[in-house]
PDB file of C-alpha atoms in Angstrom:
ATOM      1  CA  UNK A   1     -27.363 -45.867   9.890  1.00 86.00           C
ATOM      2  CA  UNK A   2     -27.493 -45.680  13.722  1.00 96.00           C
ATOM      3  CA  UNK A   3     -24.376 -44.277  14.882  1.00 97.00           C
ATOM      4  CA  UNK A   4     -25.003 -43.232  18.525  1.00 98.00           C
ATOM      5  CA  UNK A   5     -25.826 -44.957  21.469  1.00 98.00           C
ATOM      6  CA  UNK A   6     -27.529 -43.297  24.374  1.00 98.00           C
ATOM      7  CA  UNK A   7     -26.684 -44.360  27.913  1.00 98.00           C
ATOM      8  CA  UNK A   8     -29.172 -42.866  30.464  1.00 96.00           C
ATOM      9  CA  UNK A   9     -26.911 -43.025  33.493  1.00 93.00           C
ATOM     10  CA  UNK A  10     -27.808 -40.252  35.964  1.00 89.00           C
ATOM     11  CA  UNK A  11     -30.096 -42.874  38.267  1.00 86.00           C
ATOM     12  CA  UNK A  12     -29.527 -43.106  41.643  1.00 84.00           C
ATOM     13  CA  UNK A  13     -29.585 -47.133  41.576  1.00 84.00           C
ATOM     14  CA  UNK A  14     -31.540 -47.045  45.176  1.00 87.00           C
ATOM     15  CA  UNK A  15     -32.220 -50.810  44.830  1.00 88.00           C
ATOM     16  CA  UNK A  16     -28.444 -51.379  45.745  1.00 90.00           C
ATOM     17  CA  UNK A  17     -28.011 -49.145  48.455  1.00 89.00           C
ATOM     18  CA  UNK A  18     -25.712 -48.902  50.485  1.00 92.00           C
ATOM     19  CA  UNK A  19     -23.429 -49.813  47.397  1.00 89.00           C
ATOM     20  CA  UNK A  20     -24.442 -47.354  45.082  1.00 90.00           C
ATOM     21  CA  UNK A  21     -24.314 -44.396  47.770  1.00 89.00           C
ATOM     22  CA  UNK A  22     -20.758 -43.229  46.344  1.00 88.00           C
ATOM     23  CA  UNK A  23     -20.462 -45.674  43.460  1.00 90.00           C
ATOM     24  CA  UNK A  24     -22.640 -45.595  40.111  1.00 92.00           C
ATOM     25  CA  UNK A  25     -24.919 -48.463  39.687  1.00 93.00           C
ATOM     26  CA  UNK A  26     -23.482 -48.685  36.369  1.00 95.00           C
ATOM     27  CA  UNK A  27     -20.043 -49.401  37.381  1.00 95.00           C
ATOM     28  CA  UNK A  28     -21.245 -52.580  39.574  1.00 95.00           C
ATOM     29  CA  UNK A  29     -18.980 -55.020  38.185  1.00 96.00           C
ATOM     30  CA  UNK A  30     -20.363 -58.388  36.793  1.00 96.00           C
ATOM     31  CA  UNK A  31     -16.978 -60.248  37.765  1.00 96.00           C
ATOM     32  CA  UNK A  32     -14.337 -58.092  36.544  1.00 94.00           C
ATOM     33  CA  UNK A  33     -16.399 -55.688  34.243  1.00 95.00           C
ATOM     34  CA  UNK A  34     -18.614 -52.950  35.229  1.00 96.00           C
ATOM     35  CA  UNK A  35     -21.997 -53.439  33.786  1.00 97.00           C
ATOM     36  CA  UNK A  36     -21.862 -50.086  31.515  1.00 97.00           C
ATOM     37  CA  UNK A  37     -18.726 -51.970  29.645  1.00 97.00           C
ATOM     38  CA  UNK A  38     -20.683 -54.575  28.664  1.00 97.00           C
ATOM     39  CA  UNK A  39     -23.336 -52.521  27.058  1.00 97.00           C
ATOM     40  CA  UNK A  40     -20.667 -50.202  25.274  1.00 98.00           C
ATOM     41  CA  UNK A  41     -19.426 -53.770  23.836  1.00 97.00           C
ATOM     42  CA  UNK A  42     -22.978 -54.418  22.964  1.00 97.00           C
ATOM     43  CA  UNK A  43     -23.090 -50.878  20.787  1.00 98.00           C
ATOM     44  CA  UNK A  44     -19.869 -51.739  19.219  1.00 98.00           C
ATOM     45  CA  UNK A  45     -20.433 -55.005  18.279  1.00 97.00           C
ATOM     46  CA  UNK A  46     -23.731 -53.492  16.630  1.00 97.00           C
ATOM     47  CA  UNK A  47     -21.590 -51.214  14.412  1.00 97.00           C
ATOM     48  CA  UNK A  48     -22.046 -48.188  17.007  1.00 98.00           C
ATOM     49  CA  UNK A  49     -18.939 -46.009  17.296  1.00 98.00           C
ATOM     50  CA  UNK A  50     -20.549 -42.755  19.335  1.00 98.00           C
ATOM     51  CA  UNK A  51     -21.393 -43.209  22.792  1.00 98.00           C
ATOM     52  CA  UNK A  52     -23.896 -40.387  24.447  1.00 98.00           C
ATOM     53  CA  UNK A  53     -23.973 -40.832  28.346  1.00 97.00           C
ATOM     54  CA  UNK A  54     -26.175 -38.780  30.292  1.00 96.00           C
ATOM     55  CA  UNK A  55     -24.693 -38.926  33.959  1.00 94.00           C
ATOM     56  CA  UNK A  56     -25.376 -36.920  37.328  1.00 88.00           C
ATOM     57  CA  UNK A  57     -23.666 -36.180  40.541  1.00 84.00           C
ATOM     58  CA  UNK A  58     -21.355 -38.716  41.610  1.00 82.00           C
ATOM     59  CA  UNK A  59     -20.782 -40.339  38.336  1.00 87.00           C
ATOM     60  CA  UNK A  60     -17.239 -39.322  37.544  1.00 91.00           C
ATOM     61  CA  UNK A  61     -16.151 -42.897  37.813  1.00 93.00           C
ATOM     62  CA  UNK A  62     -17.775 -43.688  34.731  1.00 95.00           C
ATOM     63  CA  UNK A  63     -15.741 -40.964  32.522  1.00 94.00           C
ATOM     64  CA  UNK A  64     -12.601 -42.181  34.346  1.00 94.00           C
ATOM     65  CA  UNK A  65     -13.315 -45.867  33.284  1.00 95.00           C
ATOM     66  CA  UNK A  66     -13.348 -44.969  29.646  1.00 96.00           C
ATOM     67  CA  UNK A  67     -10.198 -42.658  29.827  1.00 94.00           C
ATOM     68  CA  UNK A  68      -6.432 -43.595  29.975  1.00 91.00           C
ATOM     69  CA  UNK A  69      -5.044 -44.372  33.619  1.00 90.00           C
ATOM     70  CA  UNK A  70      -1.308 -43.006  33.314  1.00 89.00           C
ATOM     71  CA  UNK A  71      -0.260 -44.229  36.766  1.00 90.00           C
ATOM     72  CA  UNK A  72      -2.049 -47.540  36.709  1.00 89.00           C
ATOM     73  CA  UNK A  73      -0.894 -48.343  33.026  1.00 87.00           C
ATOM     74  CA  UNK A  74       2.783 -47.313  33.790  1.00 89.00           C
ATOM     75  CA  UNK A  75       2.803 -49.660  36.862  1.00 89.00           C
ATOM     76  CA  UNK A  76       1.683 -52.555  34.878  1.00 90.00           C
ATOM     77  CA  UNK A  77       3.583 -51.854  31.684  1.00 87.00           C
ATOM     78  CA  UNK A  78       5.143 -54.901  30.188  1.00 86.00           C
ATOM     79  CA  UNK A  79       3.804 -57.358  32.671  1.00 91.00           C
ATOM     80  CA  UNK A  80       0.929 -59.926  32.089  1.00 86.00           C
ATOM     81  CA  UNK A  81      -1.599 -57.514  33.848  1.00 88.00           C
ATOM     82  CA  UNK A  82      -1.757 -55.323  30.850  1.00 87.00           C
ATOM     83  CA  UNK A  83      -4.044 -58.288  29.284  1.00 87.00           C
ATOM     84  CA  UNK A  84      -6.597 -57.181  31.863  1.00 88.00           C
ATOM     85  CA  UNK A  85      -6.826 -53.786  30.119  1.00 91.00           C
ATOM     86  CA  UNK A  86      -6.937 -55.529  26.660  1.00 90.00           C
ATOM     87  CA  UNK A  87     -11.063 -55.046  26.432  1.00 92.00           C
ATOM     88  CA  UNK A  88     -11.443 -51.401  27.692  1.00 94.00           C
ATOM     89  CA  UNK A  89      -8.545 -50.536  25.499  1.00 94.00           C
ATOM     90  CA  UNK A  90     -10.113 -51.833  22.549  1.00 95.00           C
ATOM     91  CA  UNK A  91     -13.199 -49.726  23.328  1.00 96.00           C
ATOM     92  CA  UNK A  92     -11.228 -46.300  23.787  1.00 96.00           C
ATOM     93  CA  UNK A  93      -9.331 -47.051  20.530  1.00 96.00           C
ATOM     94  CA  UNK A  94     -12.933 -47.555  18.637  1.00 97.00           C
ATOM     95  CA  UNK A  95     -15.230 -45.198  20.288  1.00 97.00           C
ATOM     96  CA  UNK A  96     -15.879 -41.851  21.092  1.00 97.00           C
ATOM     97  CA  UNK A  97     -17.463 -40.737  24.334  1.00 97.00           C
ATOM     98  CA  UNK A  98     -19.497 -37.686  25.241  1.00 97.00           C
ATOM     99  CA  UNK A  99     -21.074 -36.584  28.231  1.00 97.00           C
ATOM    100  CA  UNK A 100     -23.934 -34.282  29.736  1.00 95.00           C
ATOM    101  CA  UNK A 101     -25.719 -34.292  33.044  1.00 93.00           C
ATOM    102  CA  UNK A 102     -29.364 -34.677  33.877  1.00 91.00           C
ATOM    103  CA  UNK A 103     -29.583 -32.361  36.727  1.00 87.00           C
ATOM    104  CA  UNK A 104     -33.265 -33.343  37.905  1.00 85.00           C
ATOM    105  CA  UNK A 105     -34.315 -37.024  37.899  1.00 84.00           C
ATOM    106  CA  UNK A 106     -37.291 -36.658  36.332  1.00 88.00           C
ATOM    107  CA  UNK A 107     -37.837 -39.891  34.635  1.00 89.00           C
ATOM    108  CA  UNK A 108     -36.165 -41.894  31.676  1.00 93.00           C
ATOM    109  CA  UNK A 109     -38.026 -39.788  29.208  1.00 94.00           C
ATOM    110  CA  UNK A 110     -36.345 -36.659  30.483  1.00 94.00           C
ATOM    111  CA  UNK A 111     -33.186 -38.554  30.732  1.00 95.00           C
ATOM    112  CA  UNK A 112     -33.302 -39.131  27.085  1.00 97.00           C
ATOM    113  CA  UNK A 113     -34.493 -35.849  26.380  1.00 96.00           C
ATOM    114  CA  UNK A 114     -31.471 -34.425  27.951  1.00 96.00           C
ATOM    115  CA  UNK A 115     -29.327 -36.401  25.865  1.00 96.00           C
ATOM    116  CA  UNK A 116     -30.515 -34.705  22.758  1.00 96.00           C
ATOM    117  CA  UNK A 117     -27.604 -32.132  22.215  1.00 95.00           C
ATOM    118  CA  UNK A 118     -25.355 -35.229  22.236  1.00 97.00           C
ATOM    119  CA  UNK A 119     -27.786 -37.410  19.658  1.00 97.00           C
ATOM    120  CA  UNK A 120     -28.818 -34.459  17.257  1.00 94.00           C
ATOM    121  CA  UNK A 121     -31.263 -34.966  14.372  1.00 95.00           C
ATOM    122  CA  UNK A 122     -31.184 -38.816  13.621  1.00 96.00           C
ATOM    123  CA  UNK A 123     -32.033 -42.224  14.822  1.00 97.00           C
ATOM    124  CA  UNK A 124     -30.088 -43.394  17.704  1.00 98.00           C
ATOM    125  CA  UNK A 125     -30.149 -46.493  20.076  1.00 98.00           C
ATOM    126  CA  UNK A 126     -30.420 -46.545  23.829  1.00 98.00           C
ATOM    127  CA  UNK A 127     -29.019 -49.129  26.428  1.00 98.00           C
ATOM    128  CA  UNK A 128     -30.188 -49.142  30.153  1.00 97.00           C
ATOM    129  CA  UNK A 129     -26.805 -50.686  31.411  1.00 95.00           C
ATOM    130  CA  UNK A 130     -28.625 -52.538  34.316  1.00 93.00           C
ATOM    131  CA  UNK A 131     -30.202 -54.608  31.843  1.00 96.00           C
ATOM    132  CA  UNK A 132     -27.313 -57.031  31.083  1.00 97.00           C
ATOM    133  CA  UNK A 133     -28.386 -58.738  27.592  1.00 97.00           C
ATOM    134  CA  UNK A 134     -26.104 -61.518  26.111  1.00 97.00           C
ATOM    135  CA  UNK A 135     -26.693 -63.652  23.048  1.00 95.00           C
ATOM    136  CA  UNK A 136     -23.396 -65.494  23.006  1.00 93.00           C
ATOM    137  CA  UNK A 137     -22.058 -66.878  19.750  1.00 89.00           C
ATOM    138  CA  UNK A 138     -24.475 -64.618  17.696  1.00 93.00           C
ATOM    139  CA  UNK A 139     -25.525 -61.191  17.305  1.00 94.00           C
ATOM    140  CA  UNK A 140     -26.323 -59.377  20.115  1.00 96.00           C
ATOM    141  CA  UNK A 141     -29.903 -57.815  21.060  1.00 97.00           C
ATOM    142  CA  UNK A 142     -28.865 -54.172  19.753  1.00 97.00           C
ATOM    143  CA  UNK A 143     -26.914 -55.501  16.932  1.00 97.00           C
ATOM    144  CA  UNK A 144     -30.274 -57.445  16.016  1.00 97.00           C
ATOM    145  CA  UNK A 145     -32.550 -54.506  16.523  1.00 97.00           C
ATOM    146  CA  UNK A 146     -30.242 -52.347  14.115  1.00 97.00           C
ATOM    147  CA  UNK A 147     -30.676 -54.824  11.411  1.00 96.00           C
ATOM    148  CA  UNK A 148     -34.529 -54.700  11.712  1.00 96.00           C
ATOM    149  CA  UNK A 149     -34.278 -50.877  11.599  1.00 97.00           C
ATOM    150  CA  UNK A 150     -32.460 -50.899   8.086  1.00 96.00           C
ATOM    151  CA  UNK A 151     -35.716 -52.934   7.077  1.00 94.00           C
ATOM    152  CA  UNK A 152     -38.606 -51.026   8.985  1.00 94.00           C
ATOM    153  CA  UNK A 153     -36.756 -47.635   9.803  1.00 95.00           C
ATOM    154  CA  UNK A 154     -38.866 -46.828  12.722  1.00 95.00           C
ATOM    155  CA  UNK A 155     -38.761 -46.899  16.456  1.00 97.00           C
ATOM    156  CA  UNK A 156     -38.166 -50.194  17.851  1.00 98.00           C
ATOM    157  CA  UNK A 157     -38.316 -51.465  21.666  1.00 97.00           C
ATOM    158  CA  UNK A 158     -36.990 -54.840  22.891  1.00 97.00           C
ATOM    159  CA  UNK A 159     -39.830 -57.029  24.603  1.00 97.00           C
ATOM    160  CA  UNK A 160     -39.775 -60.105  26.448  1.00 96.00           C
ATOM    161  CA  UNK A 161     -42.624 -62.209  28.193  1.00 94.00           C
ATOM    162  CA  UNK A 162     -42.670 -61.561  32.031  1.00 94.00           C
ATOM    163  CA  UNK A 163     -44.790 -63.440  34.817  1.00 93.00           C
ATOM    164  CA  UNK A 164     -47.872 -61.641  35.607  1.00 91.00           C
ATOM    165  CA  UNK A 165     -46.641 -61.164  39.035  1.00 91.00           C
ATOM    166  CA  UNK A 166     -43.941 -58.886  37.672  1.00 92.00           C
ATOM    167  CA  UNK A 167     -45.766 -57.182  35.129  1.00 94.00           C
ATOM    168  CA  UNK A 168     -46.283 -54.045  37.497  1.00 92.00           C
ATOM    169  CA  UNK A 169     -42.514 -53.159  37.364  1.00 91.00           C
ATOM    170  CA  UNK A 170     -42.341 -52.872  33.344  1.00 93.00           C
ATOM    171  CA  UNK A 171     -43.556 -50.655  30.445  1.00 92.00           C
ATOM    172  CA  UNK A 172     -45.804 -53.265  28.687  1.00 95.00           C
ATOM    173  CA  UNK A 173     -46.939 -53.293  24.966  1.00 95.00           C
ATOM    174  CA  UNK A 174     -49.899 -55.095  22.881  1.00 94.00           C
ATOM    175  CA  UNK A 175     -50.264 -54.940  18.815  1.00 93.00           C
ATOM    176  CA  UNK A 176     -50.754 -56.508  15.863  1.00 94.00           C
ATOM    177  CA  UNK A 177     -48.136 -59.490  15.049  1.00 94.00           C
ATOM    178  CA  UNK A 178     -46.205 -58.911  11.717  1.00 93.00           C
ATOM    179  CA  UNK A 179     -44.165 -62.090  12.295  1.00 91.00           C
ATOM    180  CA  UNK A 180     -43.637 -64.485  15.459  1.00 92.00           C
ATOM    181  CA  UNK A 181     -41.081 -62.176  16.757  1.00 95.00           C
ATOM    182  CA  UNK A 182     -42.509 -58.559  15.904  1.00 96.00           C
ATOM    183  CA  UNK A 183     -45.513 -56.696  16.706  1.00 96.00           C
ATOM    184  CA  UNK A 184     -46.471 -53.165  15.445  1.00 96.00           C
ATOM    185  CA  UNK A 185     -47.691 -51.624  18.784  1.00 96.00           C
ATOM    186  CA  UNK A 186     -51.010 -50.060  19.185  1.00 94.00           C
ATOM    187  CA  UNK A 187     -51.055 -50.160  23.196  1.00 93.00           C
ATOM    188  CA  UNK A 188     -48.360 -49.368  25.438  1.00 92.00           C
ATOM    189  CA  UNK A 189     -48.928 -48.820  29.557  1.00 91.00           C
ATOM    190  CA  UNK A 190     -46.507 -47.884  31.947  1.00 90.00           C
ATOM    191  CA  UNK A 191     -46.140 -50.227  35.034  1.00 90.00           C
ATOM    192  CA  UNK A 192     -49.828 -51.578  35.051  1.00 91.00           C
ATOM    193  CA  UNK A 193     -51.489 -53.597  37.805  1.00 91.00           C
ATOM    194  CA  UNK A 194     -51.452 -57.399  36.370  1.00 90.00           C
ATOM    195  CA  UNK A 195     -55.073 -57.360  35.942  1.00 90.00           C
ATOM    196  CA  UNK A 196     -54.803 -54.098  33.712  1.00 89.00           C
ATOM    197  CA  UNK A 197     -52.037 -55.008  31.476  1.00 91.00           C
ATOM    198  CA  UNK A 198     -52.754 -55.383  27.874  1.00 92.00           C
ATOM    199  CA  UNK A 199     -50.225 -58.515  27.544  1.00 93.00           C
ATOM    200  CA  UNK A 200     -47.338 -59.955  29.309  1.00 93.00           C
ATOM    201  CA  UNK A 201     -44.936 -58.366  26.859  1.00 95.00           C
ATOM    202  CA  UNK A 202     -42.705 -56.254  28.556  1.00 96.00           C
ATOM    203  CA  UNK A 203     -40.329 -53.510  27.495  1.00 96.00           C
ATOM    204  CA  UNK A 204     -36.604 -54.097  28.406  1.00 96.00           C
ATOM    205  CA  UNK A 205     -33.921 -51.635  28.325  1.00 95.00           C
ATOM    206  CA  UNK A 206     -32.837 -51.576  24.515  1.00 97.00           C
ATOM    207  CA  UNK A 207     -34.477 -49.023  22.198  1.00 98.00           C
ATOM    208  CA  UNK A 208     -33.940 -47.679  18.902  1.00 98.00           C
ATOM    209  CA  UNK A 209     -35.788 -44.133  18.386  1.00 98.00           C
ATOM    210  CA  UNK A 210     -36.170 -42.013  15.678  1.00 97.00           C
ATOM    211  CA  UNK A 211     -35.295 -38.212  16.265  1.00 96.00           C
ATOM    212  CA  UNK A 212     -38.921 -37.077  16.541  1.00 95.00           C
ATOM    213  CA  UNK A 213     -39.271 -38.690  19.791  1.00 97.00           C
ATOM    214  CA  UNK A 214     -37.749 -35.677  21.214  1.00 97.00           C
ATOM    215  CA  UNK A 215     -40.387 -33.231  20.443  1.00 95.00           C
ATOM    216  CA  UNK A 216     -42.836 -36.154  21.388  1.00 96.00           C
ATOM    217  CA  UNK A 217     -41.158 -36.204  24.935  1.00 96.00           C
ATOM    218  CA  UNK A 218     -41.521 -32.485  25.126  1.00 94.00           C
ATOM    219  CA  UNK A 219     -45.019 -32.768  24.711  1.00 92.00           C
ATOM    220  CA  UNK A 220     -45.386 -35.616  27.231  1.00 90.00           C
ATOM    221  CA  UNK A 221     -46.903 -34.728  30.774  1.00 86.00           C
ATOM    222  CA  UNK A 222     -45.609 -36.315  33.803  1.00 85.00           C
ATOM    223  CA  UNK A 223     -47.124 -39.635  34.118  1.00 79.00           C
ATOM    224  CA  UNK A 224     -46.503 -42.748  36.591  1.00 78.00           C
ATOM    225  CA  UNK A 225     -44.786 -41.802  39.593  1.00 78.00           C
ATOM    226  CA  UNK A 226     -44.887 -37.946  38.603  1.00 83.00           C
ATOM    227  CA  UNK A 227     -42.155 -38.707  35.931  1.00 86.00           C
ATOM    228  CA  UNK A 228     -41.702 -38.175  32.265  1.00 91.00           C
ATOM    229  CA  UNK A 229     -42.135 -41.797  30.935  1.00 91.00           C
ATOM    230  CA  UNK A 230     -40.393 -42.616  27.537  1.00 94.00           C
ATOM    231  CA  UNK A 231     -43.315 -45.258  26.974  1.00 93.00           C
ATOM    232  CA  UNK A 232     -45.610 -42.313  27.186  1.00 93.00           C
ATOM    233  CA  UNK A 233     -44.200 -40.679  24.413  1.00 95.00           C
ATOM    234  CA  UNK A 234     -43.850 -43.763  22.510  1.00 96.00           C
ATOM    235  CA  UNK A 235     -47.477 -44.267  22.466  1.00 94.00           C
ATOM    236  CA  UNK A 236     -48.044 -40.971  20.959  1.00 94.00           C
ATOM    237  CA  UNK A 237     -45.277 -42.093  18.134  1.00 95.00           C
ATOM    238  CA  UNK A 238     -47.119 -45.067  17.500  1.00 94.00           C
ATOM    239  CA  UNK A 239     -50.619 -43.394  17.253  1.00 93.00           C
ATOM    240  CA  UNK A 240     -49.192 -40.811  14.926  1.00 91.00           C
ATOM    241  CA  UNK A 241     -46.779 -43.393  12.943  1.00 89.00           C
ATOM    242  CA  UNK A 242     -45.160 -46.707  13.756  1.00 93.00           C
ATOM    243  CA  UNK A 243     -43.453 -48.503  16.875  1.00 96.00           C
ATOM    244  CA  UNK A 244     -42.261 -51.917  16.652  1.00 97.00           C
ATOM    245  CA  UNK A 245     -41.761 -54.257  19.469  1.00 97.00           C
ATOM    246  CA  UNK A 246     -39.070 -57.196  18.980  1.00 97.00           C
ATOM    247  CA  UNK A 247     -38.993 -60.453  20.794  1.00 97.00           C
ATOM    248  CA  UNK A 248     -35.292 -60.340  20.900  1.00 97.00           C
ATOM    249  CA  UNK A 249     -32.840 -63.573  20.738  1.00 96.00           C
ATOM    250  CA  UNK A 250     -30.981 -64.030  23.813  1.00 96.00           C
ATOM    251  CA  UNK A 251     -31.276 -63.634  27.702  1.00 96.00           C
ATOM    252  CA  UNK A 252     -31.472 -60.301  29.843  1.00 97.00           C
ATOM    253  CA  UNK A 253     -30.746 -60.221  33.146  1.00 97.00           C
ATOM    254  CA  UNK A 254     -32.129 -57.489  35.399  1.00 95.00           C
ATOM    255  CA  UNK A 255     -28.919 -56.428  36.911  1.00 95.00           C
ATOM    256  CA  UNK A 256     -30.694 -53.752  39.076  1.00 90.00           C
ATOM    257  CA  UNK A 257     -32.279 -56.504  41.225  1.00 92.00           C
ATOM    258  CA  UNK A 258     -30.264 -58.841  43.733  1.00 93.00           C
ATOM    259  CA  UNK A 259     -31.337 -62.069  41.892  1.00 94.00           C
ATOM    260  CA  UNK A 260     -30.669 -60.856  38.387  1.00 95.00           C
ATOM    261  CA  UNK A 261     -27.270 -59.634  39.487  1.00 96.00           C
ATOM    262  CA  UNK A 262     -26.273 -62.852  41.201  1.00 97.00           C
ATOM    263  CA  UNK A 263     -27.455 -64.680  38.154  1.00 97.00           C
ATOM    264  CA  UNK A 264     -25.409 -62.556  35.630  1.00 97.00           C
ATOM    265  CA  UNK A 265     -22.362 -62.902  37.422  1.00 97.00           C
ATOM    266  CA  UNK A 266     -22.618 -66.687  38.065  1.00 97.00           C
ATOM    267  CA  UNK A 267     -23.206 -66.986  34.190  1.00 97.00           C
ATOM    268  CA  UNK A 268     -20.405 -64.622  33.418  1.00 96.00           C
ATOM    269  CA  UNK A 269     -18.029 -66.279  35.441  1.00 96.00           C
ATOM    270  CA  UNK A 270     -18.557 -69.711  33.923  1.00 96.00           C
ATOM    271  CA  UNK A 271     -19.147 -68.626  30.401  1.00 95.00           C
ATOM    272  CA  UNK A 272     -16.915 -65.691  29.923  1.00 94.00           C
ATOM    273  CA  UNK A 273     -14.400 -65.363  33.081  1.00 92.00           C
ATOM    274  CA  UNK A 274     -13.321 -68.709  33.148  1.00 92.00           C
ATOM    275  CA  UNK A 275     -12.800 -68.920  29.164  1.00 88.00           C
ATOM    276  CA  UNK A 276     -10.750 -65.678  29.140  1.00 83.00           C
ATOM    277  CA  UNK A 277     -13.575 -64.115  27.363  1.00 81.00           C
ATOM    278  CA  UNK A 278     -14.292 -61.034  29.914  1.00 79.00           C
ATOM    279  CA  UNK A 279     -11.362 -58.865  29.222  1.00 79.00           C
TER     280      UNK A 279
END
C-alpha cells in the first residue's frame, strides 16, 4: 500500500561543516555505509521499492552511489572485494530511484512539496537520512509505521521522548492516547521553548503522509525560521481529519550532531560491521 519513500536530501548539512562543504551530509559514512543507504535499506525492508530523492546542488554523489561504477567493478571483479558491494547491488536490483532538485532551501515542508511530481496522488513514506533508526532483529521503524497505516489509513509521525533541554530542537506533539504507543494528535508545535512545549514527545525523521498533505503545504505560510514547516501543515491535517503519533520500537541516532554520529558509528561497528552484517 505504501509504494514510495521520499528522501529530502537537499539541505546544506551545516552542523557538519567543513566535511559537508563538498560532500552531501547524506553520504557521511557510518563505518562503511553512507547514511542514506541505511535509510533506503529500512524502506526496502518495509516493503517499499520506489525511492524518490529530493536533492540540490553538489548532491550528485547520491545519484552516483545508487548506480553502477563500471571502472571500479571491473577492477575488483573476481576478488573477495566484490563482497563489499553486495548490499548496494541488492538495493539497485530491488529498488528504483528517481530524483528532483529543490532549487531554494525553504524548509522541510517545501522539500516534501518539491517531491510531489515523484510521488503523485498516493500515500507515501518520508525518511530523513540523518536520523538513523535501528531495531536489530525485528521490524524497522518504517516497517512498524507501514503496518499501522494499513490499520488506520491516515498520516503518522514517529515520536520519542526527549529531555526538556533539547525540546526546542524538534517539532512537538500532544494528543489523546489511543494505546500506550499511539496518540491522536491535537497539538503540534515547531521548536517550542521548553516552558511552552505541550509535551516531551518530539517528532523524528520518519513519516507516513497521505497525499492531501501537498495541498495543505501549499496553504501553509512560512513559520519558524521563515521556513515552510511540515509541522504546520500536519497540524492543519490533524484539525481537519486525523494524524497519529507513534512511539516506535528501536533506537534513533541524531547523525546530524557529532555526539549522535559517533554513537551510531560505535554501535554499527560493534553490532553490524564486526559481525559482517554491514555490506
